[in-house]
Coordinates of C-alpha atoms in Angstrom, one line a residue:
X1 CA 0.0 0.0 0.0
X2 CA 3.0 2.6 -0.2
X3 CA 3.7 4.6 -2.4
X4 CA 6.9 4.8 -3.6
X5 CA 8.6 6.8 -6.5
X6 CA 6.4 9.1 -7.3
X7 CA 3.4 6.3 -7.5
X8 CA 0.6 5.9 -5.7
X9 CA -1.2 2.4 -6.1
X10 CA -4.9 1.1 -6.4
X11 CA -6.1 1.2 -2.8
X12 CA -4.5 4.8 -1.8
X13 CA -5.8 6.4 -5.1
X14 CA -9.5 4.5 -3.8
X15 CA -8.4 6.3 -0.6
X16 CA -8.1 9.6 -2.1
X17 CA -11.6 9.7 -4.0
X18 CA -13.1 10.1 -0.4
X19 CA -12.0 13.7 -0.3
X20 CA -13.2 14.1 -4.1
X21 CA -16.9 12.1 -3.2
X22 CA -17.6 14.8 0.3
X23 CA -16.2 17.8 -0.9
X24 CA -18.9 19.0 -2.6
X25 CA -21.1 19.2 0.3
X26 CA -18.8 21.8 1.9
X27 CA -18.2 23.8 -1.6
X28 CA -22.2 23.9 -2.4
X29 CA -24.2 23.5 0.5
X30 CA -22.4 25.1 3.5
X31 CA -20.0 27.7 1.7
X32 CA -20.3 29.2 -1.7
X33 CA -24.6 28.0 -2.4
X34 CA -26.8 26.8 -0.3
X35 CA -25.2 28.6 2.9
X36 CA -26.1 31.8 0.8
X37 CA -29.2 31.4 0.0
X38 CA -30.4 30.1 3.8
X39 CA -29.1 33.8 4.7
X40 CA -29.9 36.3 1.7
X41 CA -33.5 34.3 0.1
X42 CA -35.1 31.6 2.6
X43 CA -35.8 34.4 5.3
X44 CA -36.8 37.9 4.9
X45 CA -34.3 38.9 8.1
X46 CA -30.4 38.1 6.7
X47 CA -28.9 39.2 10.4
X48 CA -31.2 36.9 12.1
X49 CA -30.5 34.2 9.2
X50 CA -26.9 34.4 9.6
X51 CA -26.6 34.4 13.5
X52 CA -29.2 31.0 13.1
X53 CA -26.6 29.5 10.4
X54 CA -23.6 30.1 12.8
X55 CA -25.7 28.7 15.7
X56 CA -26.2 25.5 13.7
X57 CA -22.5 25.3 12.7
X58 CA -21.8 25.5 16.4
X59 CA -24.5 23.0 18.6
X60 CA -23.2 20.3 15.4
X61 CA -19.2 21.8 16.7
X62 CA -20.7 20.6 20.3
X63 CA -21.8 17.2 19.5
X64 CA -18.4 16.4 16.9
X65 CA -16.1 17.4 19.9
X66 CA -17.9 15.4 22.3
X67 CA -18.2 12.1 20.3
X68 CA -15.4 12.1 17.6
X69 CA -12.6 10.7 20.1
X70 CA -14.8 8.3 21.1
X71 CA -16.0 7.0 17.8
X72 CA -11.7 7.3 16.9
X73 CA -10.6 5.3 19.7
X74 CA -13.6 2.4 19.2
X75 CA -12.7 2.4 15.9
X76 CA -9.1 1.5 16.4
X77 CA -10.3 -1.5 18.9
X78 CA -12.8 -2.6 16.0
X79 CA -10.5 -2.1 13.7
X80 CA -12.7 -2.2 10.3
X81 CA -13.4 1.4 9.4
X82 CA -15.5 0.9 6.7
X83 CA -18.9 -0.1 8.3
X84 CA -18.4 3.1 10.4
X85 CA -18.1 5.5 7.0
X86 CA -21.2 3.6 5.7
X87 CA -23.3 4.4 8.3
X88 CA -22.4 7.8 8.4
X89 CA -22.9 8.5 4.8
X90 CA -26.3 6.9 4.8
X91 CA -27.4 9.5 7.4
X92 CA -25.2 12.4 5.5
X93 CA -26.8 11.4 1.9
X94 CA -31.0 11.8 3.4
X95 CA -30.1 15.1 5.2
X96 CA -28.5 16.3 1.9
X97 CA -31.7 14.9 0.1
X98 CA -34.4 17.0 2.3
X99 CA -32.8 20.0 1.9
X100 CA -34.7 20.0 -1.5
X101 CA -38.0 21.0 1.1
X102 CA -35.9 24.5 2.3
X103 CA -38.5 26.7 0.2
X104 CA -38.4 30.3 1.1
X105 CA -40.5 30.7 4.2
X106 CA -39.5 27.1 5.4
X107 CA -39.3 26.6 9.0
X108 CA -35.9 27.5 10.0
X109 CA -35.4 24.8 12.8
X110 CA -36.2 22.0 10.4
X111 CA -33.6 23.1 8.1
X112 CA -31.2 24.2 10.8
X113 CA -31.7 20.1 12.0
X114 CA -30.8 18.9 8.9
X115 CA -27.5 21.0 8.2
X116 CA -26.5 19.6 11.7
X117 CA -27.1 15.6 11.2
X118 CA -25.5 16.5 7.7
X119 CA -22.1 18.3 9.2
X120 CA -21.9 15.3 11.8
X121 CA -22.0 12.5 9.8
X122 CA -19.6 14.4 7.4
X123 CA -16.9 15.1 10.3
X124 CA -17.4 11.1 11.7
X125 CA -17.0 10.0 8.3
X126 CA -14.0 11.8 7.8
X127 CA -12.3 10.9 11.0
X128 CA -12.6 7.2 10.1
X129 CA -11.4 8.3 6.3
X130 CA -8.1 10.1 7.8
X131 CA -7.2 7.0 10.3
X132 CA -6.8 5.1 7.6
X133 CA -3.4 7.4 6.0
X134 CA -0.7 5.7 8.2
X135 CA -1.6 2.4 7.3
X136 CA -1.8 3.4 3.8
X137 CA 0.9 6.0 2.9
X138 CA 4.9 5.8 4.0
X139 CA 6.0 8.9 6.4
X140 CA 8.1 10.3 3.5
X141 CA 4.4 10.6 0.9
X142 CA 2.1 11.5 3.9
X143 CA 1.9 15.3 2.8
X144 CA 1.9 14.8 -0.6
X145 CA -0.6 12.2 -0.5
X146 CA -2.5 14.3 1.8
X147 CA -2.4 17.6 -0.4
X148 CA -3.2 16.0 -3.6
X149 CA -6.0 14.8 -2.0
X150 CA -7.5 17.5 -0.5
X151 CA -6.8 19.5 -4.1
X152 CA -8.9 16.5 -5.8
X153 CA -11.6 17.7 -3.2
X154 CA -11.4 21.0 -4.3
X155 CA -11.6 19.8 -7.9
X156 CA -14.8 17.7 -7.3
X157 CA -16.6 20.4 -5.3
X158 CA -15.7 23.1 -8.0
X159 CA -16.7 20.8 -11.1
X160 CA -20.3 20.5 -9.2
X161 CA -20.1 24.2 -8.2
X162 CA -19.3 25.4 -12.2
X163 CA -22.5 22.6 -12.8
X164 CA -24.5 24.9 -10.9
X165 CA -23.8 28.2 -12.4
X166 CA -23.7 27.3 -15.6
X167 CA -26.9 25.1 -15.7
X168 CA -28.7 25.5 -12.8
X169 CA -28.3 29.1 -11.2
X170 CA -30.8 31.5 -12.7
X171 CA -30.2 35.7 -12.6
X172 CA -33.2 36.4 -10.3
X173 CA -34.3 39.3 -12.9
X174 CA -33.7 37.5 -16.1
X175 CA -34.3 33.8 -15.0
X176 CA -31.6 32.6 -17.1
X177 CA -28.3 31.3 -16.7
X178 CA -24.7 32.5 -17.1
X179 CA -24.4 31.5 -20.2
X180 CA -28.0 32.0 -21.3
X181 CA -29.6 28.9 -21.0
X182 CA -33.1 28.4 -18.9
X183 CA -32.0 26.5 -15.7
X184 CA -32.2 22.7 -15.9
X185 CA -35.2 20.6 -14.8
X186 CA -37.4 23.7 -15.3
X187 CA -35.5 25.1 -11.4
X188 CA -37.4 28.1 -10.9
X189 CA -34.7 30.9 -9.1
X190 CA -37.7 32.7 -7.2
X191 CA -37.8 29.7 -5.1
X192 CA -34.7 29.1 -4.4
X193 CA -34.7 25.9 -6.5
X194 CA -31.2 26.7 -8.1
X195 CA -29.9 26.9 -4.5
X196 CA -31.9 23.5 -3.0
X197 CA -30.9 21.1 -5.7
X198 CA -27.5 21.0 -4.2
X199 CA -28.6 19.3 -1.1
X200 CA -29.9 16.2 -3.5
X201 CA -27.1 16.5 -5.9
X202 CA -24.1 16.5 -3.2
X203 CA -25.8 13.0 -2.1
X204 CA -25.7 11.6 -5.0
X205 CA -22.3 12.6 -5.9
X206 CA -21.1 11.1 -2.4
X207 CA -23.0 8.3 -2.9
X208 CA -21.1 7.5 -6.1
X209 CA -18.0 8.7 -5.4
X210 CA -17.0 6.9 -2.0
X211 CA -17.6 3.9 -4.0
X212 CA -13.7 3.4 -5.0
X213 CA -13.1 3.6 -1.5
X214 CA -14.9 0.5 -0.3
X215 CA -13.9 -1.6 -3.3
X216 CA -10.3 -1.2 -3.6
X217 CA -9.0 0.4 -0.3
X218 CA -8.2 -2.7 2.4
X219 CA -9.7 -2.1 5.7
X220 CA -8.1 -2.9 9.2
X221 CA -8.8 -6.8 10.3
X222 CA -11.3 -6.7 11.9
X223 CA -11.0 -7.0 15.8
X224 CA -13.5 -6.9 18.7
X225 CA -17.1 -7.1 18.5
X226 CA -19.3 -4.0 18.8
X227 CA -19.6 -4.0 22.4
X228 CA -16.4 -5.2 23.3
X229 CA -14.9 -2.6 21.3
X230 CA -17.3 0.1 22.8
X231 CA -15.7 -0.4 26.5
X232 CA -12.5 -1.1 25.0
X233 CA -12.6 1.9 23.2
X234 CA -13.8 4.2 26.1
X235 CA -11.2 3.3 28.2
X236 CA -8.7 3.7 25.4
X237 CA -9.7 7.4 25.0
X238 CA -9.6 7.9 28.8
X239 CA -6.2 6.0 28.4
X240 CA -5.3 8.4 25.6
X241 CA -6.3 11.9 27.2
X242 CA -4.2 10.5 30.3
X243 CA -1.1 10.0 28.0
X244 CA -1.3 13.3 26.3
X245 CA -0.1 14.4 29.6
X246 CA 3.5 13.3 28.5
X247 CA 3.2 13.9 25.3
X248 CA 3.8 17.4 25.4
X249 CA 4.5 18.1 21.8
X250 CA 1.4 16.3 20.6
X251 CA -1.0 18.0 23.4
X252 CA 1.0 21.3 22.3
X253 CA -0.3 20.7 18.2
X254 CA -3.1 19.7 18.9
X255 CA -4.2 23.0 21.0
X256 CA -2.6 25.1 18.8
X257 CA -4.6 22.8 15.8
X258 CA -8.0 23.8 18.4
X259 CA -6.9 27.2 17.8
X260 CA -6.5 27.9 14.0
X261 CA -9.0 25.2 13.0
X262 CA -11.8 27.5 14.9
X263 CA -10.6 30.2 12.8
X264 CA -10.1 28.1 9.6
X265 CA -14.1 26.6 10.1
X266 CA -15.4 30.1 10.9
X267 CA -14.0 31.8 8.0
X268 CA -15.6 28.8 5.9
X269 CA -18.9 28.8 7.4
X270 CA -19.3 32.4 7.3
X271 CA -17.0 34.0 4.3
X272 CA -19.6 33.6 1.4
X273 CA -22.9 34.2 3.8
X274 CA -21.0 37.6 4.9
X275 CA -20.1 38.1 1.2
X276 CA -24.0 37.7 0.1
X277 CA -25.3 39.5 2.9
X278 CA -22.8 42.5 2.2
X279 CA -23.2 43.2 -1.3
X280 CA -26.4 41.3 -2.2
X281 CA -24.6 38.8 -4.4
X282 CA -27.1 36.3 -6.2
X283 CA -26.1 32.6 -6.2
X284 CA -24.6 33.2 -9.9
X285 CA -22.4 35.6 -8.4
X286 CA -21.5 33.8 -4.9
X287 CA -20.8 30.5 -7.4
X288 CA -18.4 32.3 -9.8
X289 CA -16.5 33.7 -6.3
X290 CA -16.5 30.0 -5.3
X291 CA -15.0 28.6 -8.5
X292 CA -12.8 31.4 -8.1
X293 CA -11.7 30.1 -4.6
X294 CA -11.5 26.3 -5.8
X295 CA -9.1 27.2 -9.1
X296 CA -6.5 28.6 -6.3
X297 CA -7.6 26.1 -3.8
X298 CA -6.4 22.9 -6.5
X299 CA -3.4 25.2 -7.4
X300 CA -2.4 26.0 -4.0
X301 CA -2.4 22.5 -2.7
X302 CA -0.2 21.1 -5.7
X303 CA 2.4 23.1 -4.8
X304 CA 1.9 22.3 -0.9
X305 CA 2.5 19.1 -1.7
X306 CA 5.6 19.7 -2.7
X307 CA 6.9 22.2 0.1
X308 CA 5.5 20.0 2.3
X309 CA 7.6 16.9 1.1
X310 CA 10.9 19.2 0.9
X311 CA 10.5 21.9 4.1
X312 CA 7.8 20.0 6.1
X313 CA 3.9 20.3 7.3
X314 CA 5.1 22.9 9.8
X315 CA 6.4 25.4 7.5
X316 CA 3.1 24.8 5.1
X317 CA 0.8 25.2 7.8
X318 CA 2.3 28.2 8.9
X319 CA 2.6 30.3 5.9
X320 CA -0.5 29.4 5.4
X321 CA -2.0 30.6 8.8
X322 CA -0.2 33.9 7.4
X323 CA -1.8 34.5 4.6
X324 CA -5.5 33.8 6.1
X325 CA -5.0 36.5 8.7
X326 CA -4.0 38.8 6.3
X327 CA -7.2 37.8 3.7
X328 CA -9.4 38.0 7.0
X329 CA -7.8 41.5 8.2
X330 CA -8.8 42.0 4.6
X331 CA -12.4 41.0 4.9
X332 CA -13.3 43.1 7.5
X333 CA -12.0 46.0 6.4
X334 CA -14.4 46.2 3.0
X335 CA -17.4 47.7 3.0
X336 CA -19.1 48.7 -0.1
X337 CA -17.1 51.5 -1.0
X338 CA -14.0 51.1 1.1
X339 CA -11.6 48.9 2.1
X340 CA -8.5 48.7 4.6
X341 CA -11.1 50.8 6.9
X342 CA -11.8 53.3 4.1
X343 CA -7.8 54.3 4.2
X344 CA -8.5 53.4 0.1
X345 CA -11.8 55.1 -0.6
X346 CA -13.6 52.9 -3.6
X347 CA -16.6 54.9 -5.3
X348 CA -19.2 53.1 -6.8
X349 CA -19.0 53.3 -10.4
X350 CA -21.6 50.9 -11.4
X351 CA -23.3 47.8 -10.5
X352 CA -24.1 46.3 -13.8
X353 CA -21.8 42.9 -14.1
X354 CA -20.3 40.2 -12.0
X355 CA -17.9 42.1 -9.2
X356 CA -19.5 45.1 -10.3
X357 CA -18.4 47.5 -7.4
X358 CA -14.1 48.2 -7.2
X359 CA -15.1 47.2 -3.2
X360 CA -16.4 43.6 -4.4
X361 CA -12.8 43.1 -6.5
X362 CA -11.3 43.6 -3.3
X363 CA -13.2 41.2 -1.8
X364 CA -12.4 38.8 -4.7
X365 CA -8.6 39.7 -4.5
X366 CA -8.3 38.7 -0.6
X367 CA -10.4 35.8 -1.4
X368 CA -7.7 34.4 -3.8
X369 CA -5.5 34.3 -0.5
X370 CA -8.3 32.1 1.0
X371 CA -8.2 29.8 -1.7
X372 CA -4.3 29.9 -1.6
X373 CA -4.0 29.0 1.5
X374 CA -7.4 27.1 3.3
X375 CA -6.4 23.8 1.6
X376 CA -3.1 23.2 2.9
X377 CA -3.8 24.1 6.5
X378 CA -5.8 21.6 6.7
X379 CA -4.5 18.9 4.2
X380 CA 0.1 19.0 6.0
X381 CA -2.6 19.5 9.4
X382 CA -3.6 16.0 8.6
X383 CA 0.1 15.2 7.7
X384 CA 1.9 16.9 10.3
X385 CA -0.7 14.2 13.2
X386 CA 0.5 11.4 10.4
X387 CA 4.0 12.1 11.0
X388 CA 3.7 11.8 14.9
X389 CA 1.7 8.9 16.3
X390 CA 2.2 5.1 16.0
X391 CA 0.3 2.8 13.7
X392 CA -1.8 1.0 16.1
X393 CA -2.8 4.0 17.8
X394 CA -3.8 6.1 14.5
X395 CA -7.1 6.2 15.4
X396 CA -8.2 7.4 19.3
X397 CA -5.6 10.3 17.6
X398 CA -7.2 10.9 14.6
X399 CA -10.3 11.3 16.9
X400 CA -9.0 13.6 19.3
X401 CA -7.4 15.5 16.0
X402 CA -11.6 15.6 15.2
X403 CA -11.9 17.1 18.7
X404 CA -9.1 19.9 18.3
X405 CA -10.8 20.9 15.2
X406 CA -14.1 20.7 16.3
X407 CA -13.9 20.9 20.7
X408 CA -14.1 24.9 21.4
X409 CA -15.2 25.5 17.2
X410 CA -18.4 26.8 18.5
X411 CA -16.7 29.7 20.1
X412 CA -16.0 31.0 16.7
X413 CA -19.1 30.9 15.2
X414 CA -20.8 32.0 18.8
X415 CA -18.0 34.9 19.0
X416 CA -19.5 35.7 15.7
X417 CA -22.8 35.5 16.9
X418 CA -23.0 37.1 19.7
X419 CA -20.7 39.9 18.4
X420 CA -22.5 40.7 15.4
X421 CA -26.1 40.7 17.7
X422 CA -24.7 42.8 20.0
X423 CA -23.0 45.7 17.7
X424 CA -25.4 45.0 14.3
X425 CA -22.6 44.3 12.2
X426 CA -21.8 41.4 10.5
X427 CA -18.0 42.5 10.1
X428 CA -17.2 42.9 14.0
X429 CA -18.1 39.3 14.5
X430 CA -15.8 38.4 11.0
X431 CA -13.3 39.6 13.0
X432 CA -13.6 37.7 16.3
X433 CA -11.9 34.9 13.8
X434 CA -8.4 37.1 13.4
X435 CA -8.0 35.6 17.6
X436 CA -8.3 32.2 16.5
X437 CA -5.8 32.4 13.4
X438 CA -3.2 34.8 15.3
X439 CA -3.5 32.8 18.7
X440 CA -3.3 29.2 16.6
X441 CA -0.1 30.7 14.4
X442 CA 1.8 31.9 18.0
X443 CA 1.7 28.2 19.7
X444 CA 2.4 26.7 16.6
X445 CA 5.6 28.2 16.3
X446 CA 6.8 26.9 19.6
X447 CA 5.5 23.0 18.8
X448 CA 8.2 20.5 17.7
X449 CA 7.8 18.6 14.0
X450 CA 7.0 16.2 13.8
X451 CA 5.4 16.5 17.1
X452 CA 7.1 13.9 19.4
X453 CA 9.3 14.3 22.2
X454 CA 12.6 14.7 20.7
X455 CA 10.9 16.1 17.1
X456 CA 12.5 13.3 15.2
X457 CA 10.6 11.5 12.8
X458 CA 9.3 8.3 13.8

């Protein structure tokens, strides 16, 4: 199952098409489409629309950080990983499906409950998908096994994304398409029908796309029976949280991972609701900014792939932490006819066109550091955990990993919340996330890589 010379065989190329099959959930429903149109179409109140969004993002945060190093460490007493991703992924593929019902003036709770079921079956799939990598990949291909991954994510989610706005997402005046055509299936705009259809076509894109995954990746032997492996497992994890203890360098990542993950999720959650609700960008418009994003994204993560193999996950997730705070300080400093805090004044010309506005090409130009940079952070993340636990233990890791990502990621999105309730502005709660990047970036620095005692690789 290594890969060696530049090749990467059957089962870890299986492995890969996970990130390609649940990629476009995040891309179309919770970022760039659906996300939008929850906040700017289904309710008449965008404030009130965005605040519920970010509380759904963070009771679903909750429930992850809670159960994810549990379901990790079970896993690695059970040992077969599979069953646990299918079970998630039938639960992930009928939220996706209902969101299809989110008509404008649709109850908000009901939709609210499915985008959390959604998110958690997502996250518990993942954390079984990533547990897998050290059995898979050799130390030396880790990161560039992880980053070409995560970039074929990025291409999956923006080949469904371009779908959408070129043959789904109608201009809400003219009812036509980007490129002129009449929406597909007869999708009416005015009811959001452009923006639902991604639920039901994420689903069945995940659906088909996990499939190489389960026939040509091996699975773990299997070990102890379901309840054996429950107990097992939880005193494993209490085992585990014990051990951190001594395992300063790990505990050390892994906070500072907490940290700059909150950020990270935040600025995904909330950077294209904030974008729609600021400039009163349509779903063709948010889509083109998220193809946008997922060009650089694929770009960015090819050539993290290689720094990563030559200088290290460290120095990748740092620049990269770098050039997110200065996109978000970027953010939050554009209003419609001003950015860096109106030091560059930016009168409105016009607001025929895509990115109309000189303030909305701003917006566009700091997003190209998003897309630059929110890929690797996460993908020589993953690598950077890979590098510095055992085999046998991959798991009740890779499930605490789940936890630093997820464990205090509701105090981003509630930052946000309460924030932007409190002052009436959707930009002072974007910038509650700066803490979280900043704060991540500063304990990184002083974390050993690969993260074991002595920061030799294992």
């Amino acid at each position: 199952m290594k890969t060696s010379h530049g090749t990467i065989d059957r089962g870890v190329r299986g492995w890969m098409f996970f990130d390609w099959a649940a990629q476009p959930f995040f891309t179309v429903v919770t970022t760039f489409i659906f996300g939008p149109y929850f906040v700017s179409r289904m309710t008449d109140d965008p404030v009130s629309a965005q605040t519920a969004w970010s509380n759904a993002a963070t009771i679903s945060g909750v429930i992850i950080a809670i159960l994810a190093p549990i379901l990790g460490s079970i896993a690695d007493e059970s040992g077969s990983r599979k069953p646990w991703i299918a079970f998630f992924a039938l639960i992930k593929i009928a939220c996706l499906a209902l969101l299809w019902t989110a008509a404008p003036g649709s109850p908000v709770a009901f939709v609210m409950l499915l985008m959390i079921l959604a998110s958690i079956a997502a996250e518990f799939s993942i954390v079984f998908n990533d547990s897998m990598m050290p059995r898979l990949v050799s130390q030396q291909d880790v990161g560039r096994v992880s980053n070409i991954a995560w970039g074929m994510g990025y291409m999956g989610g923006m080949i469904v994304l371009i779908f959408v706005v070129l043959f789904l997402a109608g201009n809400p005046t003219t009812g036509k398409t980007l490129i002129g055509l009449d929406p597909l299936f007869g999708l009416d705009p005015a009811t959001g029908e452009d923006a639902r259809i991604t639920g039901p076509i994420s689903a069945v894109w995940y659906l088909i796309f996990i499939l190489p995954m389960f026939l040509f990746t091996p699975d773990a032997a299997k070990g102890k029976a379901l309840g054996a492996a429950v107990r097992s497992g939880l005193r494993e994890i209490r085992s585990t949280l014990g051990e951190l203890r001594h395992r300063s360098n790990i505990l050390r990542f892994l906070i500072a991972r907490m940290i700059y993950q909150d950020g990270v999720n935040g600025l995904l959650v909330l950077g294209g609701v904030f974008a729609a609700a600021m400039f009163g960008w349509s779903t063709m418009e948010i889509g083109i900014y998220g193809i946008i994003l997922n060009i650089v994204a694929i770009f960015g993560c090819l050539v993290a792939g290689r720094v990563d193999r030559a200088l290290g996950s460290k120095v990748v997730v740092m620049v990269s932490l770098g050039l997110l705070i200065v996109a978000t300080f970027g953010i939050i400093s554009t209003g419609v006819d001003f950015t860096l805090f109106g030091l560059v004044s930016l009168p409105i010309t016009g607001t025929d066109g895509l990115f109309a506005t000189p303030a909305e090409k701003a917006y566009v130009l700091y997003g190209l550091l998003i897309g630059m940079s929110f890929g690797p952070v996460q993908a020589s993340s993953r690598s950077y955990l890979a590098r510095s636990v055992e085999l046998h233990e991959a798991g009740r890791y890779f499930g605490i990993y789940s936890l630093s990502g997820r464990a205090t990621s509701f105090l981003a999105t509630l930052s946000f919340s309460v924030v932007t309730a409190w002052s009436g502005s959707p930009r002072a709660g974007m910038a509650t996330l700066l803490v979280f990047l900043i704060g991540g970036l500063v304990l990184l620095l002083r974390t050993n890589y690969p993260a074991t005692d002595d920061g030799k690789a294992l």
